[in-house]
Structures are given as C-alpha cells and as structure tokens.
mmCIF file of C-alpha atoms in Angstrom:
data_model
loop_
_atom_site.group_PDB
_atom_site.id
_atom_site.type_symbol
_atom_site.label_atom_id
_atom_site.label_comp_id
_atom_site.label_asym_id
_atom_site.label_seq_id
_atom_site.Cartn_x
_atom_site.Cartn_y
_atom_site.Cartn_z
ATOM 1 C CA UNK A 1 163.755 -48.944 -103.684
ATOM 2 C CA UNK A 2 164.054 -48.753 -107.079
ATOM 3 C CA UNK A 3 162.790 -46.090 -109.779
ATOM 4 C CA UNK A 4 159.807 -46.838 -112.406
ATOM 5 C CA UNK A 5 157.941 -44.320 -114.731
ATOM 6 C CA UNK A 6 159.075 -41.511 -111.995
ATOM 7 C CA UNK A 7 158.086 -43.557 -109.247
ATOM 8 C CA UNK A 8 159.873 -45.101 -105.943
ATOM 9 C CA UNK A 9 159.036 -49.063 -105.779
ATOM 10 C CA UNK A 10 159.862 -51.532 -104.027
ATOM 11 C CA UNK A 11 160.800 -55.129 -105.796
ATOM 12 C CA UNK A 12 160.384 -58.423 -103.875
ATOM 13 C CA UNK A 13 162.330 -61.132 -106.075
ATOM 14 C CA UNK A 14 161.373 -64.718 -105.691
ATOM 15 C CA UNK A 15 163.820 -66.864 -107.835
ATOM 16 C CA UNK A 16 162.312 -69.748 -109.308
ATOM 17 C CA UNK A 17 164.271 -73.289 -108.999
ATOM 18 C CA UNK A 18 163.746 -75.095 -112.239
ATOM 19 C CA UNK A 19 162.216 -78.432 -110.830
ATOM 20 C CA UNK A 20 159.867 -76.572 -108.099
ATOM 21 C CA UNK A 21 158.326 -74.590 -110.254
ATOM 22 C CA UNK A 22 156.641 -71.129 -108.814
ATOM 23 C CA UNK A 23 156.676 -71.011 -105.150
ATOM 24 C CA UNK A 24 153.217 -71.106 -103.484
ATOM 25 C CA UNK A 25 153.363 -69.070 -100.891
ATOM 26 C CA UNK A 26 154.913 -66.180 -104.041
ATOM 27 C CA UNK A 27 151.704 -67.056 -106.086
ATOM 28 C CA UNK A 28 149.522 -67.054 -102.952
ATOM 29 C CA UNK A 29 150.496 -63.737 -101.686
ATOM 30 C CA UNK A 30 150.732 -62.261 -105.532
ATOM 31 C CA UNK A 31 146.936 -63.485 -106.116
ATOM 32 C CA UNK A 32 145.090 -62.136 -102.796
ATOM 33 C CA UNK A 33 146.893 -58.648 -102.873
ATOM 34 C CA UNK A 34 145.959 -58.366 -106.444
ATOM 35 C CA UNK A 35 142.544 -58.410 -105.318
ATOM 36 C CA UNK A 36 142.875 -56.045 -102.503
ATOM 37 C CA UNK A 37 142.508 -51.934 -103.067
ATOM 38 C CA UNK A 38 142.733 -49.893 -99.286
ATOM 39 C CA UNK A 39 144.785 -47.287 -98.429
ATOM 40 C CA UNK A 40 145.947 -49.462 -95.333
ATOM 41 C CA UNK A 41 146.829 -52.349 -97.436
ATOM 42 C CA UNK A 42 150.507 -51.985 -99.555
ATOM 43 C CA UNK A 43 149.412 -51.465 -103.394
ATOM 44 C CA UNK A 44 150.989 -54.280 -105.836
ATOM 45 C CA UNK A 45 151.171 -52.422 -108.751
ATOM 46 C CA UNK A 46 152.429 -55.349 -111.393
ATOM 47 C CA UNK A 47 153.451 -59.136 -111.235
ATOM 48 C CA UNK A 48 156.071 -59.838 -113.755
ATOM 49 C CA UNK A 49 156.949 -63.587 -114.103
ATOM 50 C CA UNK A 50 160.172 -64.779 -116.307
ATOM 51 C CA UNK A 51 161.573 -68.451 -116.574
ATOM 52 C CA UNK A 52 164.223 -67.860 -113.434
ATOM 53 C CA UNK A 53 162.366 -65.032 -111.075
ATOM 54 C CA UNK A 54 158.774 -63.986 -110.244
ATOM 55 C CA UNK A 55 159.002 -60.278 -109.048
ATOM 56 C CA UNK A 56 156.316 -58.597 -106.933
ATOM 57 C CA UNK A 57 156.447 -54.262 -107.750
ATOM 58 C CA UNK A 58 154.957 -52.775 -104.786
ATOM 59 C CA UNK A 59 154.786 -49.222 -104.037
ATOM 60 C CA UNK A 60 157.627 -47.999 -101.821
ATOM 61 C CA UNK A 61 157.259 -46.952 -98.056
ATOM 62 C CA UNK A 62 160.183 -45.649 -96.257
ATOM 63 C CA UNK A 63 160.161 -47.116 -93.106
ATOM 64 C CA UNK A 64 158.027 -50.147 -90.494
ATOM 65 C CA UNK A 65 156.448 -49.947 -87.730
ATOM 66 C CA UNK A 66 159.193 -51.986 -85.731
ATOM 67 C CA UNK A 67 162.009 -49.583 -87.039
ATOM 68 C CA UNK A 68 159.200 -46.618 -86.289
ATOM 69 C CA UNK A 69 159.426 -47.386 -82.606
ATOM 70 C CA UNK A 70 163.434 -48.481 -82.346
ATOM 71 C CA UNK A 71 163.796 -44.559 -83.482
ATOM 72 C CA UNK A 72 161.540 -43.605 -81.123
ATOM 73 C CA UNK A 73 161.962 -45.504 -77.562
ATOM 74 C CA UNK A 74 160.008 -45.767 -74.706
ATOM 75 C CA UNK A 75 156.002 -46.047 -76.157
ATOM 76 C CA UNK A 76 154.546 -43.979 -78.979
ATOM 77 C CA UNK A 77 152.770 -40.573 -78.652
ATOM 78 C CA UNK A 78 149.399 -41.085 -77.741
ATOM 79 C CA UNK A 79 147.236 -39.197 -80.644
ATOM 80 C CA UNK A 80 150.322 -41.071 -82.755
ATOM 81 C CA UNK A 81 149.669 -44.761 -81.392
ATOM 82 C CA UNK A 82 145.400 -44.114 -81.644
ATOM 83 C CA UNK A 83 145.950 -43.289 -85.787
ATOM 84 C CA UNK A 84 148.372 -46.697 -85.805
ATOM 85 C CA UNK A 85 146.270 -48.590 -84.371
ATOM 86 C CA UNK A 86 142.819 -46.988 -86.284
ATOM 87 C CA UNK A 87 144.635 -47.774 -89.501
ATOM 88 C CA UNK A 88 145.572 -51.336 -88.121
ATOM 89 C CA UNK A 89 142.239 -52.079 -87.976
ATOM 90 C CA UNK A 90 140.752 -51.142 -90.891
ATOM 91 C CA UNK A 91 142.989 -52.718 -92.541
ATOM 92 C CA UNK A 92 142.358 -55.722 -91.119
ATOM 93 C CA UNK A 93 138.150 -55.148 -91.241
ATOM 94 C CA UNK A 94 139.359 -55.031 -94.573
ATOM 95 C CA UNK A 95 140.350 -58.178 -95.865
ATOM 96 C CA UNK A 96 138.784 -60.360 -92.607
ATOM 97 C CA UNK A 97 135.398 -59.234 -94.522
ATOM 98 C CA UNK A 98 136.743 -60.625 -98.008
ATOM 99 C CA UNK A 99 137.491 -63.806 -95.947
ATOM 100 C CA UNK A 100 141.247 -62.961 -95.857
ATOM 101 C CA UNK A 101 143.525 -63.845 -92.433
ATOM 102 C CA UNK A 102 147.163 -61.733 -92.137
ATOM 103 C CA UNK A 103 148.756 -64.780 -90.293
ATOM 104 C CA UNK A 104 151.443 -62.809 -89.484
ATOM 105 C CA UNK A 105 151.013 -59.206 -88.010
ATOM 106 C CA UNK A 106 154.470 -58.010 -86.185
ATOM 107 C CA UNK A 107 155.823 -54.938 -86.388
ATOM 108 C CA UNK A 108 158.033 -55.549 -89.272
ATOM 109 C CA UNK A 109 155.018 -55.981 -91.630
ATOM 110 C CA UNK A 110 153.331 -52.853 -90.979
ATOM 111 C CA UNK A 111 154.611 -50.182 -93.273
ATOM 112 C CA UNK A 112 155.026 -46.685 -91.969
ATOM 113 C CA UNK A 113 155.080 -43.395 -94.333
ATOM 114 C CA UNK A 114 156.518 -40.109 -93.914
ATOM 115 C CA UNK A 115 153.250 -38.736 -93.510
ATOM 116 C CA UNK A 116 152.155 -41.166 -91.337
ATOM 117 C CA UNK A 117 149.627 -43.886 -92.866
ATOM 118 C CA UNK A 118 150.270 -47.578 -91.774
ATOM 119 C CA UNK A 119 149.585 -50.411 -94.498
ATOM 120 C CA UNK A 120 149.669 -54.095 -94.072
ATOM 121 C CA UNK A 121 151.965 -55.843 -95.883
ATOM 122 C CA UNK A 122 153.855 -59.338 -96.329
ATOM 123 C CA UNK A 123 150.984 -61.269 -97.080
ATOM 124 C CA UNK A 124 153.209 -64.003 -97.511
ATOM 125 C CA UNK A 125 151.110 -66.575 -94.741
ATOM 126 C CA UNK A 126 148.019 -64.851 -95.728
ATOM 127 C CA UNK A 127 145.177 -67.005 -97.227
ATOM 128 C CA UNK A 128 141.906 -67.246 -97.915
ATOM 129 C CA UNK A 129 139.119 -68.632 -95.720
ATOM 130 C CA UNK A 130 136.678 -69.877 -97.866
ATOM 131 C CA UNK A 131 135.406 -72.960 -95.713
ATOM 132 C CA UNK A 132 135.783 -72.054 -91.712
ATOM 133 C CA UNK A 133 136.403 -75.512 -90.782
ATOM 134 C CA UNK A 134 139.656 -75.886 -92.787
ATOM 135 C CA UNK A 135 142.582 -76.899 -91.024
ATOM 136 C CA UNK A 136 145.622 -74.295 -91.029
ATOM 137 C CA UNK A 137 149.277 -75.017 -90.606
ATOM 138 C CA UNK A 138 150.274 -74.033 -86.945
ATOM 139 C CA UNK A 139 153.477 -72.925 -88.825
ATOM 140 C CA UNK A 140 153.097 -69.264 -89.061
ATOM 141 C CA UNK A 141 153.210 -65.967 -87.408
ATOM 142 C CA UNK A 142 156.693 -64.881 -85.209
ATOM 143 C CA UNK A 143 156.493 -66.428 -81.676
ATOM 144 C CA UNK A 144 156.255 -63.464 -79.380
ATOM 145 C CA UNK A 145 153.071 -62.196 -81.610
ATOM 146 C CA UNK A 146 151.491 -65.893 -81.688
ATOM 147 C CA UNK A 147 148.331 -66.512 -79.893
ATOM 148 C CA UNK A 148 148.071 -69.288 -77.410
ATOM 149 C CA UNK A 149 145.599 -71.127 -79.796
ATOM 150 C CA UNK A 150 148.395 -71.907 -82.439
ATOM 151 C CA UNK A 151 151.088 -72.592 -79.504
ATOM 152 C CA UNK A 152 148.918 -75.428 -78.209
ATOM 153 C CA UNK A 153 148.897 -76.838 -81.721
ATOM 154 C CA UNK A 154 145.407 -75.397 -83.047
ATOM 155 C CA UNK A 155 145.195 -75.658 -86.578
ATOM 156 C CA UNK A 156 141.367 -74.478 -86.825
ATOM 157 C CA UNK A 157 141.572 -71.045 -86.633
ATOM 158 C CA UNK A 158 139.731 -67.636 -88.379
ATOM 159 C CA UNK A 159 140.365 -64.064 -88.212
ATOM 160 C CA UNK A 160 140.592 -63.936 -84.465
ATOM 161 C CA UNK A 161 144.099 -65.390 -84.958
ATOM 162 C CA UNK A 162 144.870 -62.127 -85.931
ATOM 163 C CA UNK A 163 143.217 -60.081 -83.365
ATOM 164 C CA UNK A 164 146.087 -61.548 -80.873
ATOM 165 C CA UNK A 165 148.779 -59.532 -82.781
ATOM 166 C CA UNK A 166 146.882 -56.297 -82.555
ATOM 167 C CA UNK A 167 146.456 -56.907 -78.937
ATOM 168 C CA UNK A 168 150.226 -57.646 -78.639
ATOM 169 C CA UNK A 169 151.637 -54.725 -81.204
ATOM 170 C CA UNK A 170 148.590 -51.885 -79.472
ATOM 171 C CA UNK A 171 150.702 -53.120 -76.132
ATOM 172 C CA UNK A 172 153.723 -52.474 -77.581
ATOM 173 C CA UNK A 173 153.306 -48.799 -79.175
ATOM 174 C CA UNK A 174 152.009 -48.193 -75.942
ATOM 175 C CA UNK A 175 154.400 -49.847 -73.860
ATOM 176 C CA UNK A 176 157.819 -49.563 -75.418
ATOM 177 C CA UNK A 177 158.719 -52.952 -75.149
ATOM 178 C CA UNK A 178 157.106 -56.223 -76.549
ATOM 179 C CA UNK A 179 154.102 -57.629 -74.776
ATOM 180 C CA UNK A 180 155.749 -61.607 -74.398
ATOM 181 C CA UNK A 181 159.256 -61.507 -75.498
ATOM 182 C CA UNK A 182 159.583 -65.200 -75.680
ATOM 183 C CA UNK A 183 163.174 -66.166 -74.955
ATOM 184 C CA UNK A 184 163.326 -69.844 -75.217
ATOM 185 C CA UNK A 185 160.826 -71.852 -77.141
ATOM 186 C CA UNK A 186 156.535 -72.367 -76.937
ATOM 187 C CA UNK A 187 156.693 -73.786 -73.626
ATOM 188 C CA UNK A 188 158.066 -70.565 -72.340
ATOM 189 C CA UNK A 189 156.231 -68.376 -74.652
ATOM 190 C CA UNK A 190 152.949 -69.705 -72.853
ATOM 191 C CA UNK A 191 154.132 -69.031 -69.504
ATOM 192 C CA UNK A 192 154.694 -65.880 -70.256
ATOM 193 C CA UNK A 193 151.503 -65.235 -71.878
ATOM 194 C CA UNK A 194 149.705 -67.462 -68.783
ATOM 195 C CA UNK A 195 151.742 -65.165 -66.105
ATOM 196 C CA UNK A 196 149.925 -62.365 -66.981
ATOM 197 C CA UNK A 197 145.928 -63.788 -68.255
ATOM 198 C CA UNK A 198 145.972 -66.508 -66.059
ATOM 199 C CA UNK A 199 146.855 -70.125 -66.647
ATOM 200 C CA UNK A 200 143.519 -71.279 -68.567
ATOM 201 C CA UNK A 201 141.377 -74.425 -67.927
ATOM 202 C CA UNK A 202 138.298 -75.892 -69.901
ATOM 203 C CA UNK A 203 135.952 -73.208 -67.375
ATOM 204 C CA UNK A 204 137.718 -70.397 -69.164
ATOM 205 C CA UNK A 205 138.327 -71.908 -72.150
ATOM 206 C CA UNK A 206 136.361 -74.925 -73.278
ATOM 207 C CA UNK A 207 137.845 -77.311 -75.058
ATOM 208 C CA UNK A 208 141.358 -76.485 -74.600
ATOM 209 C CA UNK A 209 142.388 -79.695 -72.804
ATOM 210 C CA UNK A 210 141.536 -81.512 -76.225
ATOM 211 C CA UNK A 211 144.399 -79.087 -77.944
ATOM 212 C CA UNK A 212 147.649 -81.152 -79.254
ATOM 213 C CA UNK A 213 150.105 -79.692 -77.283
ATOM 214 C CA UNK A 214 148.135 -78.799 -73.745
ATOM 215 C CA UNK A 215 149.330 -80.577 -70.917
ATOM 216 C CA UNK A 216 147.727 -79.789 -67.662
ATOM 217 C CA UNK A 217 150.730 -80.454 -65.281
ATOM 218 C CA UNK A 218 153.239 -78.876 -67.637
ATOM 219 C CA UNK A 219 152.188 -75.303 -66.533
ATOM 220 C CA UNK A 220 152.164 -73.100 -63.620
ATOM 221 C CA UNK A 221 148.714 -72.468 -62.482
ATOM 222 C CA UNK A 222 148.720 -68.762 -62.421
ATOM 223 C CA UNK A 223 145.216 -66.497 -61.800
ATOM 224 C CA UNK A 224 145.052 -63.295 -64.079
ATOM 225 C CA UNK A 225 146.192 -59.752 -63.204
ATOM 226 C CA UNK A 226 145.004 -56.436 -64.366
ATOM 227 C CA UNK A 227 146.893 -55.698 -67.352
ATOM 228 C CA UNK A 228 148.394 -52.506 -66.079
ATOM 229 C CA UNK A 229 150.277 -54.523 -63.408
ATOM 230 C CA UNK A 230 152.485 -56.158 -66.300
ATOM 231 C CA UNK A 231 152.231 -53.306 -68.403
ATOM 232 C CA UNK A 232 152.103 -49.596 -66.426
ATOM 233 C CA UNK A 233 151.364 -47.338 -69.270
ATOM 234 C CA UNK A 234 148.074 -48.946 -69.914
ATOM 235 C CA UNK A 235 147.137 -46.508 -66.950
ATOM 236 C CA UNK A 236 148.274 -43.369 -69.162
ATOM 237 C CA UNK A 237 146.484 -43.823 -71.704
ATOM 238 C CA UNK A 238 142.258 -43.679 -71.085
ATOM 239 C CA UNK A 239 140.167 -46.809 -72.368
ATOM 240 C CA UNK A 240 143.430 -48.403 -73.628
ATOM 241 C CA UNK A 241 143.589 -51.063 -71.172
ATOM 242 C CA UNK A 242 140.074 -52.189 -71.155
ATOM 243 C CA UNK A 243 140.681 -52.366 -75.600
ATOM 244 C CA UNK A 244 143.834 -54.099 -74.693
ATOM 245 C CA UNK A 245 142.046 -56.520 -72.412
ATOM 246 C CA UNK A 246 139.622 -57.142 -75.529
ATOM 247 C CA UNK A 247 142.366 -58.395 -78.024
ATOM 248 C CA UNK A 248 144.187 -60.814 -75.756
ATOM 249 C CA UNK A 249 141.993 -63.698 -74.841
ATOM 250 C CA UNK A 250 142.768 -66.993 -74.241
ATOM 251 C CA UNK A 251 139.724 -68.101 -75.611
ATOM 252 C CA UNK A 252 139.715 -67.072 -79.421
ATOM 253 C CA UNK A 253 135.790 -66.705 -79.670
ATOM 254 C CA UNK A 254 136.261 -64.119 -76.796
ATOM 255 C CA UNK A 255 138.415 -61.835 -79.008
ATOM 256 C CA UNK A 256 136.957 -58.813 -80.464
ATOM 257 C CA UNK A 257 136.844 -58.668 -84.229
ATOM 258 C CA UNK A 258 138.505 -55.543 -86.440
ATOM 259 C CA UNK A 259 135.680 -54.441 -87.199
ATOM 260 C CA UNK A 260 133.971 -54.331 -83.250
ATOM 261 C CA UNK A 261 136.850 -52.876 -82.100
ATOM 262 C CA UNK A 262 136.477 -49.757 -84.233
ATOM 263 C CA UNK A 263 133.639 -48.850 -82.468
ATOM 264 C CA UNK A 264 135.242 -49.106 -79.109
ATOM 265 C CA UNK A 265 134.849 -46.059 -76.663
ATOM 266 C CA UNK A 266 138.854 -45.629 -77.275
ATOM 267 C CA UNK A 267 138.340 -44.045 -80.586
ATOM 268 C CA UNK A 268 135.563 -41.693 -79.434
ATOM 269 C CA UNK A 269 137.831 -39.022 -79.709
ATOM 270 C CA UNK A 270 138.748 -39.217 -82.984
ATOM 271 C CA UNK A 271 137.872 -36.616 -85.787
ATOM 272 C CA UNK A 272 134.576 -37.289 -87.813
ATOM 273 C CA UNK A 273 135.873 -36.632 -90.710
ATOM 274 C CA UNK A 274 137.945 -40.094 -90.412
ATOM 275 C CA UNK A 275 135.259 -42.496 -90.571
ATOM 276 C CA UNK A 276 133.905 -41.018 -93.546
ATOM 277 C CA UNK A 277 136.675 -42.040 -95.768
ATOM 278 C CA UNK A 278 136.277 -44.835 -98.823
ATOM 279 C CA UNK A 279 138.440 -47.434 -98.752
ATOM 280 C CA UNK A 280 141.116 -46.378 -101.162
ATOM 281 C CA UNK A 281 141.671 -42.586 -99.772
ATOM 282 C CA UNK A 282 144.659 -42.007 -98.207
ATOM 283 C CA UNK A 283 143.859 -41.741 -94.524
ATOM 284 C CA UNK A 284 146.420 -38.608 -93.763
ATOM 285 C CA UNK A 285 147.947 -36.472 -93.884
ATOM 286 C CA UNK A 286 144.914 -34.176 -92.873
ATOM 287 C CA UNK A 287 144.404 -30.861 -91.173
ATOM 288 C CA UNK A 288 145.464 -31.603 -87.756
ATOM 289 C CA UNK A 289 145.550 -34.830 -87.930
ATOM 290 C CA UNK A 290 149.345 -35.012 -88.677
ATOM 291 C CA UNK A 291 151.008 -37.507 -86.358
ATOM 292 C CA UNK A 292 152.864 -35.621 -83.460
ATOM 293 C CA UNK A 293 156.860 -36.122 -81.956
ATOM 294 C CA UNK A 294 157.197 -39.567 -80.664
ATOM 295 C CA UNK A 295 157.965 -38.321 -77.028
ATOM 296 C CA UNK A 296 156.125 -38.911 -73.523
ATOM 297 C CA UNK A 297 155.293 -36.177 -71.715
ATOM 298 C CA UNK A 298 157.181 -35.983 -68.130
ATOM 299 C CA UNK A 299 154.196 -34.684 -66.849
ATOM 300 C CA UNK A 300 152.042 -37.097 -68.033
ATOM 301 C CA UNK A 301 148.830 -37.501 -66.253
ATOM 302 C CA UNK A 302 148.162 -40.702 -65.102
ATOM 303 C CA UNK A 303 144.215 -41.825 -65.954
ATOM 304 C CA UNK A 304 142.450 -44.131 -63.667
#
C-alpha cells in the first residue's frame, strides 16, 4: 500500500516494453473498471500512463478472501459466509447486467475489508460481451475454479462461466477446503468434477460430445451424488446445498444467474434493510450486521 492525499492505495505497475506497446489485457482491465461504480467492485481511482509504466491506483483493502479463510480454517461462520457470498453476487449482477464476465473468480481476487465488505477485483481476463456468439479464449480462470465447459475446450461462453466459481468458492467458505483441487492437469480436473455430478452425456448435456476436447471413452462413467456426500457441511448449513447444487452444472444454460440466485430461499433470512441499498453504498458495517468470529460451533446442529 502506498499513501496518496491521506489515503491508503494500492498501485498495480504494468511496465511497458518499448516495441509492444501498452499491454492489452492492462488497457482492457483499466477501461471496464473505469466504467464500473459498486461498493462490491474495487474502486480505480486514477490511470496514470508514462513512456516506461502504466500504473493502475486502486483503493487499498487489507486482506482476500483466500488469505481470509487460511486465517481462519475449517469453513467460515455461517451469518459470515451468507454476507460473502450476498456481496459475491451482487457484484457479479453487477457487471453481468453491463455485459461484463469476471473470467476469473478464485479466492485471491475477492478483496476482504476489516469491516467486512467483499469487492471483486483483478479484472485482468474480464471483457466485455457485446455480441453473445463471440468466441472466448479457453485460456483463463485458475483450474480448480474452471467450469467443465472451458476444460472441454468451449470457447462460446457468457456469464454462466462465472456462476461455476461462485458455486466452487460458496463450497469452499463452507467447506474449508477447495471444492476440486485439481492435482495433475484437465483430464484429472474433470474427473474430479465428474466424480461428484456425474460423468455427463448429450441426455444431460446436449451437445457436449461436439466439444474439442470430450472424448467419450477417456472418462469414468460415474452417476451423480448428493452434494453433501462429497462435501458434509452442506448439511449444516439450511438451503445451502440445494444453492450449491444450482451453481455447479454441467450444463452451463442450467446454471443460475447472479442475479436469480439472490432471490434464492437461502437469503430469506437476511435483514431488509440490505436489499435496499444503491449500488455505490458500502454494504457494512451495519447495526448487527457485523461479520461474527470465524469459528464452528461444536455443537453445531446438523439441518436436514
């Protein structure tokens, strides 16, 4: 972090090579977050461009959410992992209804403050969807958050691409541990993901035989489980699994969308008061609503 006008920011220097000019991806993720004003979206507050470097001044917050939960082992707090994932999403509502994909939502690009608001950030692999037939690099988003879609070489994707990482990070805060560590490379990736949903075929997901990298013999056939067999705390927590269950589809068209899954049942319990906030209010700190100690309960009732 560094100081300006009395202020904590934080600087992301690109350096500039003299024969490549600006780097696209700097100029890509400069120009969209320019545009963008939510509390649950990192503020850019300048842009300032010399011959050798292109620096990005964001506003400063202290922590992630992948640091959040190494300090604090073993699954979030419930009330704590329902005001993650609420800000998650309307951040995401966010820019999917400006036409805006993430591209790649892992812990480490969710910002964390000390008073507990979440903001997107690294908008890097971000672009815009003006045309929804354009064809997207497959390149993008860290493996153990990447839907099955882009494994099998999908390049025509929209904003349900990101609706797989919110499925895989709402499983983690939950869980404690991530939802398909990968260990090797795609093809083990997709087993993982096929262990637990089931290994898919063109009945449960049309048109995936016609995907690049789908090869019919090169997977186990596995049928799907309840999610709470691979993932027990999904049983602690009430209407999590069935929200879970929602995000991770095979299928893409089957996911729900940011803005859908803010009106599931899971956030019934939520204050009022929440959904009547404008986009660029802070969401906390408010009365009561401060996030709680990051421990499970011993006692814990299970919820069936």
């Amino acid at each position: 972090p560094t100081m300006v006008n009395g202020k904590l920011v934080a600087l992301k220097v690109i350096r500039l090579q003299e024969e490549e000019g600006t780097p696209f991806t700097a100029i890509r993720e400069a120009s969209l977050l320019k545009g963008l004003k939510h509390s649950n979206i990192v503020l850019l507050h300048d842009i300032i461009h010399t011959k050798e470097t292109l620096t990005l001044v964001f506003e400063y917050v202290h922590t992630d959410l992948c640091q959040y939960m190494d300090r604090h082992p073993g699954g979030l707090h419930p009330d704590n992992l329902k005001l993650f994932l609420y800000q998650l999403l309307r951040g995401l509502s966010y820019i999917h209804q400006r036409y805006i994909l993430h591209r790649d939502l892992k812990p480490q690009n969710l910002l964390i403050s000390d008073t507990g608001e979440l903001k997107l950030a690294d908008f890097g692999l971000a672009r815009a969807k003006s045309v929804p037939s354009h064809t997207y690099s497959n390149e993008v988003v860290t493996l153990w958050y990447r839907p099955p879609d882009v494994l099998l070489g999908s390049t025509d994707y929209s904003t349900c691409l990101d609706m797989w990482g919110v499925g895989c990070i709402f499983i983690e805060m939950i869980q404690g541990v991530a939802a398909f560590p990968g260990m090797k490379d795609i093809q083990d990736q997709l087993e993982r993901i096929f262990l637990v949903l089931g290994t898919p075929c063109e009945d449960t997901w049309p048109g995936v035989h016609s995907l690049p990298h789908f090869k019919p013999d090169s997977f186990t056939v596995y049928s799907s489980k309840k999610l709470r067999q691979a993932w027990n705390k999904l049983g602690y927590v009430d209407h999590a699994e069935e929200l879970a269950s929602r995000f991770l589809q095979c299928f893409p068209k089957n996911r729900l969308s940011a803005q859908a899954a803010l009106q599931h049942e899971y956030f019934s319990q939520l204050p009022p008061r929440l959904w009547e906030i404008s986009d660029i209010n802070c969401t906390l700190p408010m009365p009561n609503d401060r996030y709680f100690p990051d421990t499970w309960s011993k006692t814990q009732t299970r919820l069936l």
